[in-house]
Coordinates of C-alpha atoms in Angstrom, one line a residue:
M1 CA -36.4 -3.4 -7.6
G2 CA -35.0 -1.3 -4.7
G3 CA -35.6 2.0 -6.4
L4 CA -32.1 2.1 -8.1
T5 CA -31.3 5.5 -9.6
E6 CA -28.3 7.2 -11.2
A7 CA -27.9 9.4 -8.1
K8 CA -27.6 6.3 -5.9
L9 CA -25.1 4.7 -8.2
R10 CA -23.1 8.0 -8.2
A11 CA -23.2 8.1 -4.4
L12 CA -22.1 4.4 -4.1
A13 CA -19.3 4.5 -6.7
G14 CA -18.0 8.1 -6.4
E15 CA -17.7 10.6 -9.2
R16 CA -14.7 9.0 -10.9
S17 CA -16.0 5.4 -11.0
F18 CA -19.4 6.6 -12.0
E19 CA -18.1 8.5 -15.0
R20 CA -15.9 5.7 -16.0
G21 CA -18.8 3.2 -15.7
L22 CA -20.8 5.2 -18.3
A23 CA -18.3 4.0 -20.9
Y24 CA -19.0 0.4 -20.0
A25 CA -22.7 0.4 -20.3
D26 CA -22.6 -1.3 -23.7
E27 CA -20.2 -4.0 -22.4
V28 CA -22.8 -5.7 -20.2
S29 CA -23.9 -9.2 -21.3
G30 CA -25.5 -12.3 -19.9
V31 CA -27.8 -10.5 -17.4
E32 CA -29.5 -12.9 -15.0
F33 CA -32.2 -12.0 -12.5
G34 CA -32.8 -13.6 -9.2
D35 CA -34.7 -12.8 -5.9
G36 CA -32.9 -9.6 -4.8
W37 CA -29.9 -10.0 -7.1
I38 CA -28.9 -9.4 -10.7
R39 CA -25.8 -10.9 -12.2
A40 CA -24.0 -10.2 -15.5
S41 CA -20.6 -10.2 -17.2
V42 CA -18.9 -6.9 -18.0
R43 CA -16.0 -6.8 -20.5
G44 CA -13.2 -4.6 -19.3
T45 CA -9.5 -5.4 -19.3
E46 CA -10.9 -8.9 -19.2
R47 CA -14.4 -10.3 -18.6
Y48 CA -15.5 -9.7 -15.0
E49 CA -18.4 -11.3 -13.2
V50 CA -20.6 -8.7 -11.5
E51 CA -23.5 -9.0 -9.0
L52 CA -25.9 -6.3 -7.8
L53 CA -27.8 -6.8 -4.6
L54 CA -31.0 -4.9 -4.6
G55 CA -34.2 -4.6 -2.5
G56 CA -34.6 -4.9 1.2
R57 CA -34.0 -2.1 3.7
G58 CA -30.3 -1.6 3.1
K59 CA -28.9 0.5 0.3
P60 CA -27.9 -1.3 -3.0
A61 CA -24.6 -3.1 -2.9
G62 CA -22.6 -5.3 -5.2
T63 CA -19.6 -7.5 -5.8
C64 CA -17.2 -7.7 -8.8
D65 CA -14.1 -9.9 -9.3
C66 CA -12.1 -7.1 -10.8
P67 CA -9.1 -6.0 -8.7
Y68 CA -10.7 -2.8 -7.6
G69 CA -14.0 -4.6 -6.8
Q70 CA -12.2 -7.3 -4.8
E71 CA -10.9 -4.6 -2.4
G72 CA -14.6 -3.9 -1.5
N73 CA -15.2 -1.0 -3.8
F74 CA -18.3 -0.2 -5.9
C75 CA -16.5 -0.3 -9.2
K76 CA -17.2 1.0 -12.7
H77 CA -18.4 -2.5 -13.8
L78 CA -21.1 -2.4 -11.1
V79 CA -22.0 1.0 -12.3
A80 CA -22.4 -0.3 -15.9
L81 CA -24.7 -3.1 -14.6
G82 CA -26.6 -0.6 -12.5
L83 CA -27.2 1.6 -15.6
T84 CA -28.3 -1.4 -17.5
V85 CA -30.8 -2.3 -14.8
I86 CA -32.1 1.3 -14.8
A87 CA -32.5 1.3 -18.5
Q88 CA -34.6 -1.8 -18.3
E89 CA -36.6 -0.8 -15.2
A90 CA -40.0 -1.0 -16.8
D91 CA -39.3 -4.6 -17.8
L92 CA -37.8 -5.7 -14.5
P93 CA -41.0 -7.2 -12.9
R94 CA -41.6 -9.4 -16.0
R95 CA -37.9 -10.5 -16.1
R96 CA -37.9 -11.3 -12.4
K97 CA -41.1 -13.4 -12.7
A98 CA -39.6 -15.2 -15.7
A99 CA -36.4 -16.0 -13.7
R100 CA -38.5 -17.4 -10.8
D101 CA -40.6 -19.4 -13.3
R102 CA -37.5 -20.9 -14.9
T103 CA -36.1 -21.9 -11.5
R104 CA -39.3 -23.6 -10.6
S105 CA -39.5 -25.4 -13.9
L106 CA -35.9 -26.6 -13.6
D107 CA -36.6 -27.9 -10.1
A108 CA -39.7 -29.6 -11.2
W109 CA -38.0 -31.2 -14.2
L110 CA -35.1 -32.5 -12.2
T111 CA -37.4 -33.8 -9.5
G112 CA -39.4 -35.8 -12.1
L113 CA -36.3 -37.5 -13.6
S114 CA -35.6 -41.1 -12.7
R115 CA -32.2 -42.1 -11.1
D116 CA -31.1 -43.5 -14.4
D117 CA -32.1 -40.3 -16.3
L118 CA -30.2 -38.2 -13.8
L119 CA -27.1 -40.3 -14.2
V120 CA -27.2 -39.9 -18.0
L121 CA -27.7 -36.2 -17.6
V122 CA -24.7 -35.8 -15.2
R123 CA -22.5 -38.0 -17.3
K124 CA -23.3 -36.0 -20.4
E125 CA -22.6 -32.7 -18.7
M126 CA -19.3 -34.0 -17.3
A127 CA -18.2 -35.0 -20.7
E128 CA -18.9 -31.4 -21.9
D129 CA -17.6 -29.5 -18.9
R130 CA -14.1 -30.4 -17.7
D131 CA -14.3 -28.3 -14.5
L132 CA -17.6 -29.9 -13.5
R133 CA -16.0 -33.3 -14.0
R134 CA -13.0 -32.4 -11.8
R135 CA -15.2 -31.0 -9.1
L136 CA -17.4 -34.2 -9.0
E137 CA -14.3 -36.4 -9.2
L138 CA -12.9 -34.7 -6.1
R139 CA -16.2 -35.1 -4.3
A140 CA -16.3 -38.8 -5.2
A141 CA -12.7 -39.4 -4.1
S142 CA -13.5 -37.6 -0.8
A143 CA -16.6 -39.6 -0.2
C144 CA -14.7 -42.8 -0.8
G145 CA -11.7 -41.9 1.2
D146 CA -9.6 -42.3 -2.0
V147 CA -6.5 -40.3 -0.8
A148 CA -4.4 -41.3 -3.8
G149 CA -7.2 -40.2 -6.1
I150 CA -7.5 -36.8 -4.4
R151 CA -3.8 -36.4 -4.4
S152 CA -3.8 -37.0 -8.1
R153 CA -6.6 -34.5 -8.7
I154 CA -5.0 -31.9 -6.6
R155 CA -1.8 -32.1 -8.6
E156 CA -3.7 -31.7 -11.8
L157 CA -5.5 -28.7 -10.4
L158 CA -2.3 -27.0 -9.3
D159 CA -0.5 -27.9 -12.6
S160 CA 0.1 -24.5 -14.4
G161 CA 1.4 -26.1 -17.5
P162 CA -1.8 -26.0 -19.5
F163 CA -2.1 -22.2 -18.8
A164 CA 1.5 -21.3 -19.4
R165 CA 3.0 -19.8 -22.6
Y166 CA 6.7 -20.2 -22.9
G167 CA 6.8 -21.6 -19.3
Y168 CA 5.0 -18.6 -17.7
V169 CA 1.3 -17.9 -16.9
E170 CA 0.6 -14.4 -18.1
Y171 CA -1.9 -12.1 -16.6
A172 CA -4.6 -12.9 -19.1
D173 CA -4.5 -16.5 -18.1
A174 CA -3.8 -16.2 -14.4
R175 CA -7.4 -15.8 -13.4
A176 CA -8.4 -19.1 -15.1
Y177 CA -5.6 -20.9 -13.4
A178 CA -6.4 -19.4 -10.0
D179 CA -10.1 -20.4 -10.4
Q180 CA -8.9 -24.0 -11.1
A181 CA -6.4 -24.1 -8.3
G182 CA -8.9 -22.7 -5.8
Q183 CA -10.9 -25.9 -6.0
V184 CA -8.1 -27.5 -4.0
V185 CA -9.1 -25.7 -0.8
S186 CA -12.7 -27.0 -0.9
A187 CA -11.4 -30.5 -1.7
I188 CA -9.2 -30.6 1.4
R189 CA -11.9 -29.2 3.7
S190 CA -14.3 -31.8 2.3
L191 CA -11.8 -34.5 3.3
T192 CA -11.6 -33.2 6.9
A193 CA -15.4 -33.0 7.0
S194 CA -15.7 -36.7 5.9
G195 CA -13.5 -37.8 8.9
R196 CA -10.1 -38.0 7.1
A197 CA -8.5 -35.1 8.9
A198 CA -5.0 -36.7 9.0
D199 CA -5.0 -37.2 5.3
A200 CA -6.4 -33.6 4.8
M201 CA -3.5 -32.3 6.8
A202 CA -0.9 -34.1 4.7
L203 CA -2.5 -33.0 1.5
A204 CA -2.7 -29.4 2.6
R205 CA 1.0 -29.4 3.3
E206 CA 1.7 -30.9 -0.1
A207 CA -0.6 -28.4 -1.8
I208 CA 1.1 -25.5 -0.1
G209 CA 4.5 -26.6 -1.3
T210 CA 3.3 -27.2 -4.9
L211 CA 1.5 -23.9 -5.1
A212 CA 4.6 -22.1 -3.7
A213 CA 6.7 -23.7 -6.4
V214 CA 4.3 -22.4 -9.1
V215 CA 3.8 -18.8 -7.8
G216 CA 7.0 -17.5 -9.3
S217 CA 5.9 -18.5 -12.8
V218 CA 2.5 -16.8 -12.6
D219 CA 1.6 -13.2 -13.1
D220 CA -0.4 -12.9 -9.9
S221 CA -0.9 -9.1 -10.0
D222 CA -4.4 -9.5 -8.6
G223 CA -3.2 -11.5 -5.6
R224 CA -5.5 -14.5 -6.2
L225 CA -2.9 -17.1 -5.5
G226 CA -2.2 -15.3 -2.2
G227 CA -5.8 -15.8 -1.3
I228 CA -5.6 -19.5 -2.2
G229 CA -2.4 -19.8 -0.1
A230 CA -4.3 -18.3 2.9
G231 CA -7.2 -20.7 2.2
L232 CA -4.8 -23.7 2.3
A233 CA -3.3 -22.4 5.6
D234 CA -6.8 -22.2 7.0
A235 CA -7.7 -25.7 5.7
H236 CA -4.4 -27.1 7.3
R237 CA -5.3 -25.6 10.7
E238 CA -8.8 -27.0 10.5
A239 CA -7.4 -30.5 9.7
C240 CA -4.9 -30.2 12.5
R241 CA -7.6 -29.3 15.0
A242 CA -9.6 -32.3 13.9
A243 CA -6.7 -34.8 13.6
G244 CA -4.7 -33.9 16.7
P245 CA -1.2 -34.5 15.2
D246 CA 1.9 -35.3 17.1
P247 CA 3.1 -32.1 18.7
E248 CA 6.8 -32.5 17.9
E249 CA 6.1 -33.4 14.3
L250 CA 3.8 -30.5 13.9
A251 CA 6.4 -28.2 15.5
R252 CA 9.1 -29.4 13.1
W253 CA 6.9 -28.8 10.1
L254 CA 5.8 -25.3 11.3
V255 CA 9.4 -24.3 11.7
A256 CA 10.5 -25.7 8.3
H257 CA 7.5 -23.9 6.7
A258 CA 8.3 -20.6 8.3
L259 CA 11.8 -20.7 7.0
D260 CA 10.7 -21.7 3.5
D261 CA 9.6 -19.6 0.6
A262 CA 6.1 -20.9 1.0
A263 CA 5.7 -18.8 4.1
D264 CA 5.3 -15.7 2.0
L265 CA 2.3 -17.4 0.2
T266 CA 0.4 -18.5 3.3
D267 CA 1.4 -16.0 5.9
L268 CA 1.0 -18.9 8.3
D269 CA 2.1 -18.1 11.9
P270 CA 3.4 -20.9 14.1
L271 CA 2.0 -19.1 17.2
D272 CA -1.5 -19.7 15.9
Y273 CA -1.0 -23.4 16.7
E274 CA 0.0 -22.9 20.3
D275 CA -3.1 -24.5 21.7
L276 CA -2.6 -27.6 19.5
L277 CA 1.1 -27.9 20.3
G278 CA 0.7 -28.1 24.1
E279 CA 3.7 -27.8 26.4
R280 CA 5.7 -30.5 24.6
G281 CA 5.0 -29.0 21.2
R282 CA 5.8 -25.5 22.3
A283 CA 9.1 -26.7 23.7
A284 CA 9.9 -28.4 20.5
L285 CA 9.0 -25.3 18.5
R286 CA 11.5 -23.3 20.5
R287 CA 14.1 -26.0 20.2
Y288 CA 13.8 -26.3 16.4
T289 CA 13.7 -22.5 16.1
V290 CA 16.9 -22.1 18.1
E291 CA 18.7 -24.8 16.1
A292 CA 17.7 -23.1 12.8
W293 CA 18.8 -19.7 14.1
Q294 CA 22.1 -21.0 15.4
A295 CA 22.8 -22.5 11.9
N296 CA 22.1 -19.1 10.2
R297 CA 22.1 -16.2 12.7
T298 CA 21.9 -13.5 10.0
G299 CA 19.1 -15.1 8.0
W300 CA 16.0 -12.9 7.9
A301 CA 13.4 -15.7 8.4
E302 CA 15.4 -17.3 11.2
K303 CA 15.8 -14.0 13.1
H304 CA 12.2 -13.1 12.6
L305 CA 10.9 -16.5 13.9
M306 CA 13.3 -16.3 16.9
Q307 CA 12.1 -12.8 17.8
R308 CA 8.4 -13.8 17.4
L309 CA 8.8 -16.7 19.8
A310 CA 10.9 -14.6 22.2
K311 CA 8.5 -11.7 22.3
S312 CA 5.6 -14.1 22.8
A313 CA 7.4 -15.5 25.8
R314 CA 8.4 -11.9 26.9
D315 CA 12.0 -13.0 26.7
V316 CA 13.6 -9.6 26.1
D317 CA 17.2 -10.9 26.4
T318 CA 16.7 -13.4 23.6
V319 CA 15.2 -10.7 21.4
I320 CA 18.3 -8.5 22.1
A321 CA 20.7 -11.4 21.5
V322 CA 19.1 -12.0 18.1
H323 CA 19.4 -8.3 17.2
A324 CA 23.0 -8.1 18.5
V325 CA 24.4 -10.8 16.3
D326 CA 23.7 -8.7 13.2
L327 CA 24.1 -5.0 14.0
A328 CA 23.4 -2.6 11.2
P329 CA 26.2 -0.1 10.5
N330 CA 23.9 2.9 10.7
G331 CA 22.7 2.3 14.2
R332 CA 19.2 1.1 13.2
T333 CA 19.6 -2.3 15.1
H334 CA 20.8 -0.4 18.2
L335 CA 17.7 1.6 18.1
L336 CA 15.5 -1.5 17.9
I337 CA 17.3 -2.9 21.0
A338 CA 16.9 0.3 22.9
R339 CA 13.2 0.4 22.2
E340 CA 12.7 -3.2 23.3
L341 CA 14.6 -2.4 26.6
D342 CA 12.6 0.8 27.1
T343 CA 9.3 -1.2 26.7
A344 CA 10.6 -3.6 29.3
G345 CA 11.4 -0.8 31.7
R346 CA 15.1 -1.3 31.5
T347 CA 15.8 2.4 30.7
A348 CA 19.5 2.5 31.8
E349 CA 20.4 -0.4 29.4
A350 CA 18.3 1.2 26.7
L351 CA 20.2 4.5 27.0
E352 CA 23.5 2.6 26.9
W353 CA 22.5 0.7 23.6
A354 CA 21.4 4.0 22.0
E355 CA 24.7 5.7 22.9
R356 CA 26.6 2.7 21.6
G357 CA 24.8 3.0 18.3
I358 CA 26.2 6.6 17.9
R359 CA 29.7 5.6 19.0
E360 CA 29.8 2.6 16.6
T361 CA 28.6 4.6 13.6
A362 CA 31.7 5.6 11.6
D363 CA 30.0 8.7 10.0
L364 CA 27.4 10.6 11.9
A365 CA 25.9 11.7 8.6
T366 CA 24.9 8.1 7.9
V367 CA 23.4 7.3 11.2
D368 CA 19.7 6.5 11.3
P369 CA 17.9 9.9 12.1
A370 CA 15.5 8.0 14.3
L371 CA 18.3 7.0 16.6
I372 CA 19.5 10.6 16.9
D373 CA 15.9 11.6 17.7
H374 CA 15.5 8.8 20.2
L375 CA 18.7 9.6 22.1
A376 CA 18.1 13.3 22.1
D377 CA 14.7 12.8 23.5
R378 CA 16.0 10.5 26.2
Y379 CA 18.7 13.1 27.2
T380 CA 16.0 15.8 27.4
R381 CA 13.8 13.6 29.6
I382 CA 16.6 13.0 32.1
D383 CA 17.7 16.6 32.3
R384 CA 20.8 16.2 30.1
S385 CA 20.0 19.0 27.8
A386 CA 23.8 19.8 27.3
D387 CA 24.2 16.2 25.9
A388 CA 21.1 16.6 23.7
L389 CA 22.6 19.9 22.4
T390 CA 26.0 18.3 21.7
L391 CA 24.4 15.5 19.8
R392 CA 22.4 17.8 17.7
R393 CA 25.4 20.1 17.1
D394 CA 27.5 17.1 16.0
R395 CA 24.7 15.8 13.7
F396 CA 24.4 19.3 12.0
A397 CA 28.2 19.4 11.5
A398 CA 28.1 16.1 9.8
C399 CA 24.8 16.6 7.9
R400 CA 24.0 20.2 7.0
T401 CA 20.4 20.2 6.2
L402 CA 17.4 22.3 7.1
L403 CA 16.0 19.6 9.3
A404 CA 19.3 19.2 11.2
Y405 CA 19.5 22.9 11.7
Q406 CA 15.9 23.1 13.0
Q407 CA 16.6 20.3 15.5
L408 CA 19.8 22.1 16.6
R409 CA 17.8 25.3 17.1
A410 CA 15.2 23.5 19.3
A411 CA 17.9 22.0 21.4
A412 CA 19.8 25.3 21.8
L413 CA 16.6 27.2 22.6
A414 CA 15.9 24.6 25.4
A415 CA 19.5 25.2 26.6
E416 CA 19.0 29.0 26.3
C417 CA 22.1 29.5 24.1
W418 CA 20.6 29.8 20.6
P419 CA 22.2 33.1 19.5
T420 CA 25.7 31.7 20.0
E421 CA 24.9 28.4 18.5
R422 CA 23.3 30.1 15.5
E423 CA 26.3 32.2 14.7
K424 CA 28.5 29.0 14.8
A425 CA 26.2 27.1 12.6
L426 CA 25.9 29.8 10.0
A427 CA 29.6 30.4 10.0
L428 CA 30.1 26.7 9.4
L429 CA 27.7 26.8 6.5
R430 CA 29.3 29.9 4.9
A431 CA 32.8 28.5 5.3
D432 CA 31.9 25.2 3.9
A433 CA 29.9 26.4 0.9
G434 CA 32.3 27.6 -1.7
P435 CA 31.4 29.6 -4.8
A436 CA 30.8 26.4 -6.8
D437 CA 28.7 24.7 -4.0
T438 CA 25.2 25.5 -5.3
R439 CA 23.5 23.0 -3.0
G440 CA 25.3 24.4 0.1
H441 CA 24.2 28.0 -0.6
R442 CA 20.6 26.9 -1.3
V443 CA 20.5 25.1 2.0
L444 CA 21.8 28.3 3.6
V445 CA 18.9 30.3 1.9
D446 CA 16.4 27.8 3.2
I447 CA 17.9 28.1 6.7
L448 CA 17.8 31.9 6.7
L449 CA 14.3 31.9 5.5
D450 CA 13.3 29.5 8.2
D451 CA 14.9 31.8 10.8
G452 CA 13.0 34.7 9.4
D453 CA 16.1 36.5 8.3
V454 CA 14.8 37.6 4.9
D455 CA 17.4 40.3 4.2
A456 CA 20.3 37.8 4.7
A457 CA 18.4 35.2 2.5
W458 CA 18.1 37.9 -0.2
R459 CA 21.8 38.7 -0.1
T460 CA 22.8 35.0 -0.2
A461 CA 20.4 34.3 -3.1
G462 CA 21.5 37.4 -5.0
E463 CA 25.2 36.5 -4.6
Y464 CA 25.1 32.7 -5.2
G465 CA 21.8 32.1 -6.7
A466 CA 18.6 30.1 -5.7
H467 CA 16.0 27.9 -7.3
D468 CA 12.6 29.3 -8.4
G469 CA 10.8 28.1 -5.3
Q470 CA 13.1 29.9 -3.0
W471 CA 12.9 33.1 -5.1
L472 CA 9.1 32.9 -4.9
T473 CA 9.2 32.5 -1.1
L474 CA 11.6 35.5 -0.9
A475 CA 9.3 37.6 -3.0
D476 CA 6.2 36.6 -1.0
R477 CA 8.0 37.4 2.3
S478 CA 9.4 40.7 1.0
R479 CA 6.4 42.1 -0.9
P480 CA 5.3 44.5 1.8
T481 CA 8.8 46.0 2.4
R482 CA 10.6 45.4 -0.9
P483 CA 7.9 45.6 -3.6
A484 CA 10.3 46.4 -6.4
D485 CA 12.5 43.4 -5.7
A486 CA 9.5 41.1 -5.3
L487 CA 8.0 42.5 -8.6
A488 CA 11.2 41.6 -10.5
V489 CA 11.0 38.0 -9.3
Y490 CA 7.3 37.7 -10.1
L491 CA 7.7 39.1 -13.6
R492 CA 10.5 36.6 -14.4
L493 CA 8.5 33.6 -13.1
A494 CA 5.4 34.8 -15.0
T495 CA 7.3 35.0 -18.3
C496 CA 8.4 31.4 -17.8
L497 CA 4.8 30.3 -17.2
T498 CA 3.5 32.0 -20.3
R499 CA 5.4 29.4 -22.3
E500 CA 3.4 26.6 -20.7
T501 CA -0.1 25.2 -21.2
G502 CA -2.5 23.4 -18.9
N503 CA -4.8 24.4 -16.1
H504 CA -2.2 24.0 -13.4
A505 CA 0.2 26.4 -15.2
Y506 CA -2.6 28.9 -15.7
E507 CA -3.6 28.8 -12.0
Q508 CA 0.1 29.4 -11.0
L509 CA 0.3 32.3 -13.5
V510 CA -2.9 34.0 -12.2
R511 CA -1.5 33.8 -8.6
L512 CA 1.6 35.5 -9.8
L513 CA -0.5 38.2 -11.6
L514 CA -2.3 38.9 -8.4
H515 CA 1.0 39.4 -6.6
I516 CA 2.3 41.6 -9.5
R517 CA -0.9 43.8 -9.2
D518 CA -0.2 44.1 -5.4
C519 CA 3.4 45.2 -6.1
H520 CA 2.3 47.8 -8.6
R521 CA -0.3 49.1 -6.1
R522 CA 2.4 49.4 -3.4
L523 CA 4.7 51.2 -5.8
G524 CA 2.0 53.5 -7.0
T525 CA 2.2 52.3 -10.6
P526 CA -1.2 50.8 -11.3
D527 CA -1.2 52.0 -15.0
D528 CA 2.0 49.9 -15.6
F529 CA 0.1 46.8 -14.4
T530 CA -2.8 47.6 -16.7
A531 CA -0.5 47.9 -19.7
Y532 CA 1.2 44.6 -18.7
V533 CA -2.0 42.7 -18.4
T534 CA -3.3 44.1 -21.7
D535 CA -0.1 43.0 -23.5
L536 CA -0.3 39.6 -21.8
R537 CA -3.9 39.1 -22.9
A538 CA -3.1 40.0 -26.4
A539 CA -0.2 37.5 -26.5
Q540 CA -2.1 34.7 -24.7
K541 CA -5.6 35.1 -26.1
R542 CA -5.8 31.6 -27.6
K543 CA -5.5 30.0 -24.2
R544 CA -9.2 30.1 -23.4
N545 CA -9.0 28.6 -20.0
L546 CA -6.4 31.2 -19.0
M547 CA -8.6 34.0 -20.2
R548 CA -11.6 32.6 -18.3
L549 CA -9.5 32.4 -15.1
M550 CA -8.2 35.9 -15.5
D551 CA -11.8 37.1 -15.9
E552 CA -12.8 35.3 -12.7
Y553 CA -10.2 37.2 -10.8
G554 CA -10.8 40.6 -12.4
L555 CA -7.4 40.6 -14.2

């Protein structure tokens, strides 16, 4: 059966899923064998249906309806089934033959039944299986063109009431509801296939609206209802292509749907219908969209639809007009407009909008950093380095962060005036950061370290304090020239880590010990390090992983 092995399962699933799958080997039940496939149920968070595809030239593959498996991954449930198959490998030929024999026997028995006997059988099964009865009722209604009957069945299928507890469908019941609701898609497609495309189109719209109203009361963590919504959207498009609806009426519905909450469910794009709309329908689509936007110029859905249509028509001015009605106070919208104009080759207007975004922002500290970067880049491209420097200087004055300082430095280096700008920036930081301003001094330490001015960073940290990460960086940078100072930092940090447990803490401690050993070597005091490690081992001897790690590094 395809030579399935644990090594192949491990390679397909990855180490983590394989190891987790080992724990599920006893949860496999209802194993069924077919020609090249094996199916089963695996109990996890809930019961999942799993199928392994074996044999042939390709490597083994599989599907599982758990959330991880639905993303296309070879999950732990597939591993569990694979391990079950491997354990039963010697019995596989017999079980496959038995499966083929059962299929042949069933076919032969059904073929031998009379029409009346088949009817009795089907009716009996329908009485015992509610889902089967619903599926057959839908098929019968479709075959007879019974639109009223189909509509009634669809409403039943989308009714979440039987699955809801206290008015809400919980996660444990959501899958069963989704399995039932999913039958609506095939019913609508069957109606289209039977020549009733106009009815299918109307029912698809109703089903989309009904499902959208239900989604909020269902725990759809696995996204199954979203998949059904997409299926309904596809079924609607298929019906439209077959029915050839009135273009204006279709345009009106598409706009109404795009502005409705149901749009999030289906992800239906009006532009996908352009070939069905024709010139008259496209004109109506634009007209209805403009009317909706004019009635609510700041509505997200209205703006998005207007921009989609305008971009499709390469109407940059309309895109800008939509943005301009609702300008964000941080300059983000100005940036979007500038980018649209740049793409259209209207660079002068783009620059004007970017500059306007800076001017109209009350506080440069709150302006979108991407707008600052965009404008500074444009200034540099058109040989306005002085303006780029002024912009970066003003930004740093308003927002004194390491990133703003680095960007100021880059602009000043390009303008060949960094030493002067650096002194001004550092003076601004020192004047602004009072004794109680811990954050300001820590930013200053980061900036001095970034500049490579380690001695000044040491002085600032020693006078005003620094966080442990900064002290560690200072020690690492200074170890060759100031081993005694670095040693004091390492010893303090190591003492803190000895109070912690876990491999991550042990790895950090060992790295510090290696640095401590290097400091003692530079200071000519190796015996002090030996005594320190001896005492440390005695105090930490119960931490076996730490002792093993220290042994690995010769500590």
